[in-house]
PDB file of C-alpha atoms in Angstrom:
ATOM      1  CA  UNK P 167      -0.284  -1.821   6.232  1.00 72.00           C
ATOM      2  CA  UNK P 168      -0.647   0.744   9.160  1.00 81.00           C
ATOM      3  CA  UNK P 169       1.609   4.045   8.948  1.00 85.00           C
ATOM      4  CA  UNK P 170       3.592   5.877  10.901  1.00 84.00           C
ATOM      5  CA  UNK P 171       4.067  10.070  10.274  1.00 86.00           C
ATOM      6  CA  UNK P 172       6.033  12.233  12.687  1.00 87.00           C
ATOM      7  CA  UNK P 173       5.101  15.924  11.699  1.00 87.00           C
ATOM      8  CA  UNK P 174       6.277  19.671  12.753  1.00 89.00           C
ATOM      9  CA  UNK P 175       3.591  22.341  12.656  1.00 86.00           C
ATOM     10  CA  UNK P 176       3.835  25.553  14.813  1.00 86.00           C
ATOM     11  CA  UNK P 177       2.141  26.253  17.941  1.00 85.00           C
ATOM     12  CA  UNK P 178      -0.186  28.827  16.357  1.00 82.00           C
ATOM     13  CA  UNK P 179      -1.609  25.702  14.380  1.00 79.00           C
ATOM     14  CA  UNK P 180      -2.449  23.444  17.119  1.00 81.00           C
ATOM     15  CA  UNK P 181      -3.604  23.452  20.044  1.00 85.00           C
ATOM     16  CA  UNK P 182      -3.146  25.949  23.334  1.00 90.00           C
ATOM     17  CA  UNK P 183      -0.987  28.448  21.395  1.00 90.00           C
ATOM     18  CA  UNK P 184      -2.031  30.962  23.831  1.00 92.00           C
ATOM     19  CA  UNK P 185      -1.206  29.573  26.410  1.00 94.00           C
ATOM     20  CA  UNK P 186       2.285  28.361  25.749  1.00 94.00           C
ATOM     21  CA  UNK P 187       2.884  31.542  24.174  1.00 93.00           C
ATOM     22  CA  UNK P 188       2.105  33.426  27.800  1.00 94.00           C
ATOM     23  CA  UNK P 189       4.482  30.765  29.483  1.00 94.00           C
ATOM     24  CA  UNK P 190       7.077  30.002  26.982  1.00 94.00           C
ATOM     25  CA  UNK P 191       9.102  28.313  29.453  1.00 94.00           C
ATOM     26  CA  UNK P 192       6.679  25.229  29.754  1.00 93.00           C
ATOM     27  CA  UNK P 193       6.325  21.944  28.150  1.00 91.00           C
ATOM     28  CA  UNK P 194       3.038  19.852  27.328  1.00 92.00           C
ATOM     29  CA  UNK P 195       2.750  16.659  26.060  1.00 89.00           C
ATOM     30  CA  UNK P 196      -0.404  14.438  25.474  1.00 86.00           C
ATOM     31  CA  UNK P 197      -0.305  10.895  25.266  1.00 73.00           C
ATOM     32  CA  UNK P 198      -4.160   9.767  24.837  1.00 79.00           C
ATOM     33  CA  UNK P 199      -6.858  10.985  23.130  1.00 80.00           C
ATOM     34  CA  UNK P 200     -10.372   9.487  24.193  1.00 79.00           C
ATOM     35  CA  UNK P 201     -13.212  10.376  21.706  1.00 75.00           C
ATOM     36  CA  UNK P 202     -16.726   9.982  23.008  1.00 72.00           C
ATOM     37  CA  UNK P 203     -19.482  11.250  20.934  1.00 69.00           C
ATOM     38  CA  UNK P 204     -17.032  13.406  18.737  1.00 69.00           C
ATOM     39  CA  UNK P 205     -15.797  15.179  21.869  1.00 78.00           C
ATOM     40  CA  UNK P 206     -12.367  14.931  22.273  1.00 83.00           C
ATOM     41  CA  UNK P 207     -10.503  14.606  25.424  1.00 86.00           C
ATOM     42  CA  UNK P 208      -6.879  14.645  25.927  1.00 88.00           C
ATOM     43  CA  UNK P 209      -5.178  13.285  29.071  1.00 90.00           C
ATOM     44  CA  UNK P 210      -1.773  15.526  29.077  1.00 92.00           C
ATOM     45  CA  UNK P 211       1.903  16.691  30.812  1.00 91.00           C
ATOM     46  CA  UNK P 212       2.504  20.012  31.663  1.00 93.00           C
ATOM     47  CA  UNK P 213       6.661  20.769  33.117  1.00 90.00           C
ATOM     48  CA  UNK P 214       8.916  23.423  33.251  1.00 90.00           C
ATOM     49  CA  UNK P 215       6.198  25.420  35.047  1.00 93.00           C
ATOM     50  CA  UNK P 216       3.870  25.299  38.397  1.00 94.00           C
ATOM     51  CA  UNK P 217       0.054  24.068  38.045  1.00 95.00           C
ATOM     52  CA  UNK P 218      -1.114  27.202  39.138  1.00 95.00           C
ATOM     53  CA  UNK P 219       0.672  29.179  36.478  1.00 95.00           C
ATOM     54  CA  UNK P 220      -0.650  26.056  34.018  1.00 96.00           C
ATOM     55  CA  UNK P 221      -4.684  26.996  35.354  1.00 95.00           C
ATOM     56  CA  UNK P 222      -4.225  30.667  34.977  1.00 95.00           C
ATOM     57  CA  UNK P 223      -2.861  30.915  31.335  1.00 94.00           C
ATOM     58  CA  UNK P 224      -5.075  27.886  30.030  1.00 94.00           C
ATOM     59  CA  UNK P 225      -8.272  29.970  31.195  1.00 91.00           C
ATOM     60  CA  UNK P 226      -8.577  32.135  28.623  1.00 89.00           C
ATOM     61  CA  UNK P 227      -7.401  29.585  25.772  1.00 91.00           C
ATOM     62  CA  UNK P 228     -10.182  29.422  23.647  1.00 89.00           C
ATOM     63  CA  UNK P 229      -9.188  25.722  22.368  1.00 89.00           C
ATOM     64  CA  UNK P 230      -9.324  24.142  25.140  1.00 91.00           C
ATOM     65  CA  UNK P 231     -12.184  23.243  28.565  1.00 91.00           C
ATOM     66  CA  UNK P 232     -13.388  21.401  31.456  1.00 93.00           C
ATOM     67  CA  UNK P 233      -9.200  21.399  32.650  1.00 95.00           C
ATOM     68  CA  UNK P 234      -9.205  19.004  35.411  1.00 95.00           C
ATOM     69  CA  UNK P 235      -5.559  18.222  36.985  1.00 95.00           C
ATOM     70  CA  UNK P 236      -5.629  14.467  37.886  1.00 93.00           C
ATOM     71  CA  UNK P 237      -2.607  14.076  39.512  1.00 89.00           C
ATOM     72  CA  UNK P 238       0.818  16.276  40.345  1.00 89.00           C
ATOM     73  CA  UNK P 239       4.152  15.345  41.359  1.00 85.00           C
ATOM     74  CA  UNK P 240       7.667  17.655  42.107  1.00 81.00           C
ATOM     75  CA  UNK P 241       8.067  18.556  38.410  1.00 82.00           C
ATOM     76  CA  UNK P 242       5.266  17.726  36.817  1.00 87.00           C
ATOM     77  CA  UNK P 243       1.071  16.934  36.398  1.00 92.00           C
ATOM     78  CA  UNK P 244      -1.482  15.499  34.730  1.00 92.00           C
ATOM     79  CA  UNK P 245      -4.702  16.804  33.328  1.00 94.00           C
ATOM     80  CA  UNK P 246      -7.642  15.768  31.458  1.00 93.00           C
ATOM     81  CA  UNK P 247      -9.636  18.564  28.998  1.00 93.00           C
ATOM     82  CA  UNK P 248     -11.795  18.589  26.233  1.00 90.00           C
ATOM     83  CA  UNK P 249     -10.532  19.850  23.129  1.00 86.00           C
ATOM     84  CA  UNK P 250     -12.899  22.770  21.703  1.00 84.00           C
ATOM     85  CA  UNK P 251     -13.978  22.902  17.532  1.00 70.00           C
ATOM     86  CA  UNK P 252     -11.089  25.402  17.444  1.00 70.00           C
ATOM     87  CA  UNK P 253      -8.791  22.796  17.151  1.00 71.00           C
ATOM     88  CA  UNK P 254      -9.755  22.237  13.556  1.00 66.00           C
ATOM     89  CA  UNK P 255      -6.787  19.564  12.166  1.00 66.00           C
ATOM     90  CA  UNK P 256      -7.403  17.469  15.569  1.00 67.00           C
ATOM     91  CA  UNK P 257     -10.906  17.392  14.932  1.00 66.00           C
ATOM     92  CA  UNK P 258     -10.452  16.369  11.623  1.00 69.00           C
ATOM     93  CA  UNK P 259      -8.084  13.480  11.948  1.00 73.00           C
ATOM     94  CA  UNK P 260     -10.021  11.975  14.400  1.00 70.00           C
ATOM     95  CA  UNK P 261     -13.821  12.453  13.687  1.00 71.00           C
ATOM     96  CA  UNK P 262     -13.614  12.592   9.465  1.00 76.00           C
ATOM     97  CA  UNK P 263     -10.676  10.205   8.615  1.00 79.00           C
ATOM     98  CA  UNK P 264      -9.840   8.333  11.921  1.00 77.00           C
ATOM     99  CA  UNK P 265      -6.242   8.698  11.932  1.00 82.00           C
ATOM    100  CA  UNK P 266      -5.366   7.871  15.298  1.00 80.00           C
ATOM    101  CA  UNK P 267      -2.310  10.757  17.640  1.00 80.00           C
ATOM    102  CA  UNK P 268       0.063   8.200  18.897  1.00 79.00           C
ATOM    103  CA  UNK P 269       1.976  11.398  20.411  1.00 81.00           C
ATOM    104  CA  UNK P 270       2.419  15.175  21.313  1.00 85.00           C
ATOM    105  CA  UNK P 271       5.035  17.481  22.284  1.00 89.00           C
ATOM    106  CA  UNK P 272       4.177  20.878  21.988  1.00 90.00           C
ATOM    107  CA  UNK P 273       6.763  23.932  23.215  1.00 91.00           C
ATOM    108  CA  UNK P 274       5.586  28.063  22.583  1.00 90.00           C
ATOM    109  CA  UNK P 275       7.647  27.200  18.818  1.00 90.00           C
ATOM    110  CA  UNK P 276       5.674  24.040  17.569  1.00 90.00           C
ATOM    111  CA  UNK P 277       4.041  20.881  18.241  1.00 89.00           C
ATOM    112  CA  UNK P 278       5.857  17.321  17.514  1.00 89.00           C
ATOM    113  CA  UNK P 279       3.268  14.809  16.369  1.00 86.00           C
ATOM    114  CA  UNK P 280       3.274  11.309  15.566  1.00 84.00           C
ATOM    115  CA  UNK P 281      -0.321  10.095  13.635  1.00 85.00           C
ATOM    116  CA  UNK P 282      -0.675   6.717  12.867  1.00 85.00           C
ATOM    117  CA  UNK P 283      -3.135   6.680   9.459  1.00 88.00           C
ATOM    118  CA  UNK P 284      -4.749   2.919   8.841  1.00 86.00           C
ATOM    119  CA  UNK P 285      -2.985   3.472   4.579  1.00 87.00           C
ATOM    120  CA  UNK P 286      -1.683   6.025   1.946  1.00 88.00           C
ATOM    121  CA  UNK P 287      -4.991   6.818   1.134  1.00 90.00           C
ATOM    122  CA  UNK P 288      -5.748   8.225   4.714  1.00 89.00           C
ATOM    123  CA  UNK P 289      -2.417  10.014   4.761  1.00 88.00           C
ATOM    124  CA  UNK P 290      -3.132  11.770   2.054  1.00 89.00           C
ATOM    125  CA  UNK P 291      -6.193  12.916   3.053  1.00 87.00           C
ATOM    126  CA  UNK P 292      -4.742  14.578   6.170  1.00 86.00           C
ATOM    127  CA  UNK P 293      -2.460  16.298   4.174  1.00 85.00           C
ATOM    128  CA  UNK P 294      -4.461  17.127   1.170  1.00 86.00           C
ATOM    129  CA  UNK P 295      -6.957  18.550   4.280  1.00 83.00           C
ATOM    130  CA  UNK P 296      -3.722  20.484   5.747  1.00 82.00           C
ATOM    131  CA  UNK P 297      -2.850  22.480   2.676  1.00 83.00           C
ATOM    132  CA  UNK P 298      -6.580  23.083   2.206  1.00 83.00           C
ATOM    133  CA  UNK P 299      -6.762  24.916   5.335  1.00 78.00           C
ATOM    134  CA  UNK P 300      -3.282  26.406   4.369  1.00 81.00           C
ATOM    135  CA  UNK P 301      -2.423  24.423   8.820  1.00 79.00           C
ATOM    136  CA  UNK P 302       1.321  24.526   8.068  1.00 79.00           C
ATOM    137  CA  UNK P 303       3.152  20.777   8.676  1.00 81.00           C
ATOM    138  CA  UNK P 304       6.623  19.067   8.063  1.00 86.00           C
ATOM    139  CA  UNK P 305       6.557  15.825   7.589  1.00 85.00           C
ATOM    140  CA  UNK P 306       9.656  14.852   9.551  1.00 86.00           C
ATOM    141  CA  UNK P 307       9.398  10.613   9.165  1.00 83.00           C
ATOM    142  CA  UNK P 308       7.460   7.893   7.515  1.00 83.00           C
ATOM    143  CA  UNK P 309       7.597   4.682   8.755  1.00 79.00           C
ATOM    144  CA  UNK P 310       5.708   1.401   7.876  1.00 75.00           C
ATOM    145  CA  UNK P 311       4.446  -1.368  10.640  1.00 60.00           C
ATOM    146  CA  UNK P 312       7.260  -3.752  10.674  1.00 53.00           C
ATOM    147  CA  UNK P 313       6.054  -5.982  12.576  1.00 50.00           C
ATOM    148  CA  UNK P 314       2.510  -7.607  14.185  1.00 47.00           C
ATOM    149  CA  UNK P 315       3.382  -7.014  18.007  1.00 49.00           C
ATOM    150  CA  UNK P 316       4.347  -3.613  20.011  1.00 51.00           C
ATOM    151  CA  UNK P 317       4.261  -2.911  23.264  1.00 51.00           C
ATOM    152  CA  UNK P 318       1.448  -0.325  22.257  1.00 52.00           C
ATOM    153  CA  UNK P 319      -1.293  -3.336  22.135  1.00 53.00           C
ATOM    154  CA  UNK P 320      -0.633  -3.201  25.945  1.00 59.00           C
ATOM    155  CA  UNK P 321      -0.937   0.778  26.466  1.00 66.00           C
ATOM    156  CA  UNK P 322       3.243   1.325  26.057  1.00 77.00           C
ATOM    157  CA  UNK P 323       4.173   4.590  24.102  1.00 81.00           C
ATOM    158  CA  UNK P 324       7.330   4.039  22.483  1.00 82.00           C
ATOM    159  CA  UNK P 325       9.222   5.657  24.826  1.00 86.00           C
ATOM    160  CA  UNK P 326       8.184   3.736  27.624  1.00 87.00           C
ATOM    161  CA  UNK P 327       8.711   0.999  25.367  1.00 86.00           C
ATOM    162  CA  UNK P 328      12.638   1.746  24.735  1.00 88.00           C
ATOM    163  CA  UNK P 329      12.958   2.231  28.523  1.00 90.00           C
ATOM    164  CA  UNK P 330      11.958  -0.952  29.605  1.00 90.00           C
ATOM    165  CA  UNK P 331      13.893  -2.644  26.803  1.00 89.00           C
ATOM    166  CA  UNK P 332      17.001  -0.878  27.566  1.00 91.00           C
ATOM    167  CA  UNK P 333      16.772  -1.817  31.213  1.00 91.00           C
ATOM    168  CA  UNK P 334      15.644  -5.429  30.700  1.00 89.00           C
ATOM    169  CA  UNK P 335      18.880  -5.369  27.903  1.00 88.00           C
ATOM    170  CA  UNK P 336      21.386  -3.886  29.996  1.00 90.00           C
ATOM    171  CA  UNK P 337      20.427  -6.168  33.387  1.00 90.00           C
ATOM    172  CA  UNK P 338      18.834  -3.600  35.497  1.00 91.00           C
ATOM    173  CA  UNK P 339      15.850  -5.662  36.408  1.00 88.00           C
ATOM    174  CA  UNK P 340      18.444  -8.618  37.420  1.00 86.00           C
ATOM    175  CA  UNK P 341      19.075  -9.593  41.008  1.00 82.00           C
ATOM    176  CA  UNK P 342      21.548  -8.487  41.511  1.00 82.00           C
ATOM    177  CA  UNK P 343      21.435  -5.640  39.300  1.00 85.00           C
ATOM    178  CA  UNK P 344      23.771  -5.072  36.293  1.00 87.00           C
ATOM    179  CA  UNK P 345      23.148  -2.117  35.372  1.00 89.00           C
ATOM    180  CA  UNK P 346      22.587   1.296  37.756  1.00 91.00           C
ATOM    181  CA  UNK P 347      19.407   3.052  36.694  1.00 91.00           C
ATOM    182  CA  UNK P 348      22.111   5.985  35.469  1.00 91.00           C
ATOM    183  CA  UNK P 349      23.778   3.694  32.832  1.00 92.00           C
ATOM    184  CA  UNK P 350      20.558   3.372  31.477  1.00 92.00           C
ATOM    185  CA  UNK P 351      19.970   6.899  31.674  1.00 91.00           C
ATOM    186  CA  UNK P 352      23.353   7.253  29.869  1.00 91.00           C
ATOM    187  CA  UNK P 353      22.510   5.248  27.116  1.00 90.00           C
ATOM    188  CA  UNK P 354      19.225   6.614  26.455  1.00 91.00           C
ATOM    189  CA  UNK P 355      20.295  10.467  26.556  1.00 89.00           C
ATOM    190  CA  UNK P 356      17.743  11.307  29.648  1.00 88.00           C
ATOM    191  CA  UNK P 357      18.042  12.079  33.102  1.00 86.00           C
ATOM    192  CA  UNK P 358      17.800   9.414  35.747  1.00 85.00           C
ATOM    193  CA  UNK P 359      14.618  10.792  37.100  1.00 82.00           C
ATOM    194  CA  UNK P 360      12.957  10.728  33.326  1.00 85.00           C
ATOM    195  CA  UNK P 361      13.878   7.407  33.253  1.00 89.00           C
ATOM    196  CA  UNK P 362      12.913   6.762  36.914  1.00 88.00           C
ATOM    197  CA  UNK P 363       9.439   8.075  35.863  1.00 86.00           C
ATOM    198  CA  UNK P 364       8.778   6.612  32.497  1.00 89.00           C
ATOM    199  CA  UNK P 365       9.593   2.979  33.736  1.00 90.00           C
ATOM    200  CA  UNK P 366       6.904   3.621  36.095  1.00 87.00           C
ATOM    201  CA  UNK P 367       4.589   4.512  34.369  1.00 85.00           C
ATOM    202  CA  UNK P 368       5.367   1.526  31.675  1.00 85.00           C
ATOM    203  CA  UNK P 369       5.350  -0.750  34.374  1.00 83.00           C
ATOM    204  CA  UNK P 370       1.378   0.729  35.229  1.00 79.00           C
ATOM    205  CA  UNK P 371       0.144   0.004  31.470  1.00 74.00           C
ATOM    206  CA  UNK P 372       1.498  -3.566  31.666  1.00 74.00           C
ATOM    207  CA  UNK P 373      -0.337  -4.088  35.053  1.00 72.00           C
ATOM    208  CA  UNK P 374      -3.228  -2.237  33.289  1.00 63.00           C
ATOM    209  CA  UNK P 375      -3.248  -3.597  29.982  1.00 59.00           C
ATOM    210  CA  UNK P 376      -2.482  -7.488  31.111  1.00 56.00           C
ATOM    211  CA  UNK P 377      -2.961  -8.109  35.125  1.00 53.00           C
ATOM    212  CA  UNK P 378      -5.568  -5.446  34.871  1.00 48.00           C
ATOM    213  CA  UNK P 379      -8.633  -5.846  31.951  1.00 40.00           C
ATOM    214  CA  UNK P 380     -10.175  -2.219  31.884  1.00 38.00           C
ATOM    215  CA  UNK P 381     -11.000  -0.322  29.361  1.00 37.00           C
ATOM    216  CA  UNK P 382     -10.640   3.499  30.557  1.00 40.00           C
ATOM    217  CA  UNK P 383      -7.267   2.859  31.616  1.00 37.00           C
ATOM    218  CA  UNK P 384      -4.009   5.793  30.310  1.00 41.00           C
ATOM    219  CA  UNK P 385      -0.653   5.717  31.682  1.00 42.00           C
ATOM    220  CA  UNK P 386       1.288   8.666  29.680  1.00 45.00           C
ATOM    221  CA  UNK P 387       4.788   8.608  29.754  1.00 47.00           C
ATOM    222  CA  UNK P 388       5.232  11.836  31.632  1.00 45.00           C
ATOM    223  CA  UNK P 389       7.875  14.965  29.809  1.00 50.00           C
ATOM    224  CA  UNK P 390      10.795  14.625  30.431  1.00 50.00           C
ATOM    225  CA  UNK P 391      12.152  17.966  32.218  1.00 46.00           C
ATOM    226  CA  UNK P 392      15.136  18.186  29.970  1.00 47.00           C
ATOM    227  CA  UNK P 393      12.956  17.839  26.823  1.00 47.00           C
ATOM    228  CA  UNK P 394      12.561  21.979  25.822  1.00 45.00           C
ATOM    229  CA  UNK P 395      15.522  23.748  25.330  1.00 40.00           C
TER     230      UNK P 395
END
């Protein structure tokens, strides 16, 4: 049975440490990683700094290469890049034990990872690897798959699914609306702007993975502007 683990690792033990240190006001959220011939291609959002500031800081970062900006908004930007061999823990999780990093959020202090393992043996192999290579990590939570269907099969992240369900239950999608966007945002403890973008990305994911069939479709959830405190 699948196991979902939440881990904290120091920024220095994962990717983009040099970049995050150079611009400590920045937050990075990785929500999709495509694997092609053992080349790991992350899609990630940056927030808190301008794209030019991020690109300047990332230019000499040895953990990432081939950086390309795909989209830009007022307070965030979407990028695609490639991990290098310097990101050992990520390479091992994907290429050796085939675990899947579902979400990764980084600041200059730490990365928060959400990883799916096929079983406890796979989880143990990942923990053993980190211990052998002195990769510091803190296990925050372990959960098992409790129901056969989740929003993930439609390309939704947990945050996107939570936002859609909360808005639906509050009557936001009714005509006339039974709840305002601010009401739903307050319930989730996020800003109205964050919720609006989250719902937009969720709808894109649903359409892209149901009405429009595309194996390469990915619609990451934009990071909250209040993510980093």
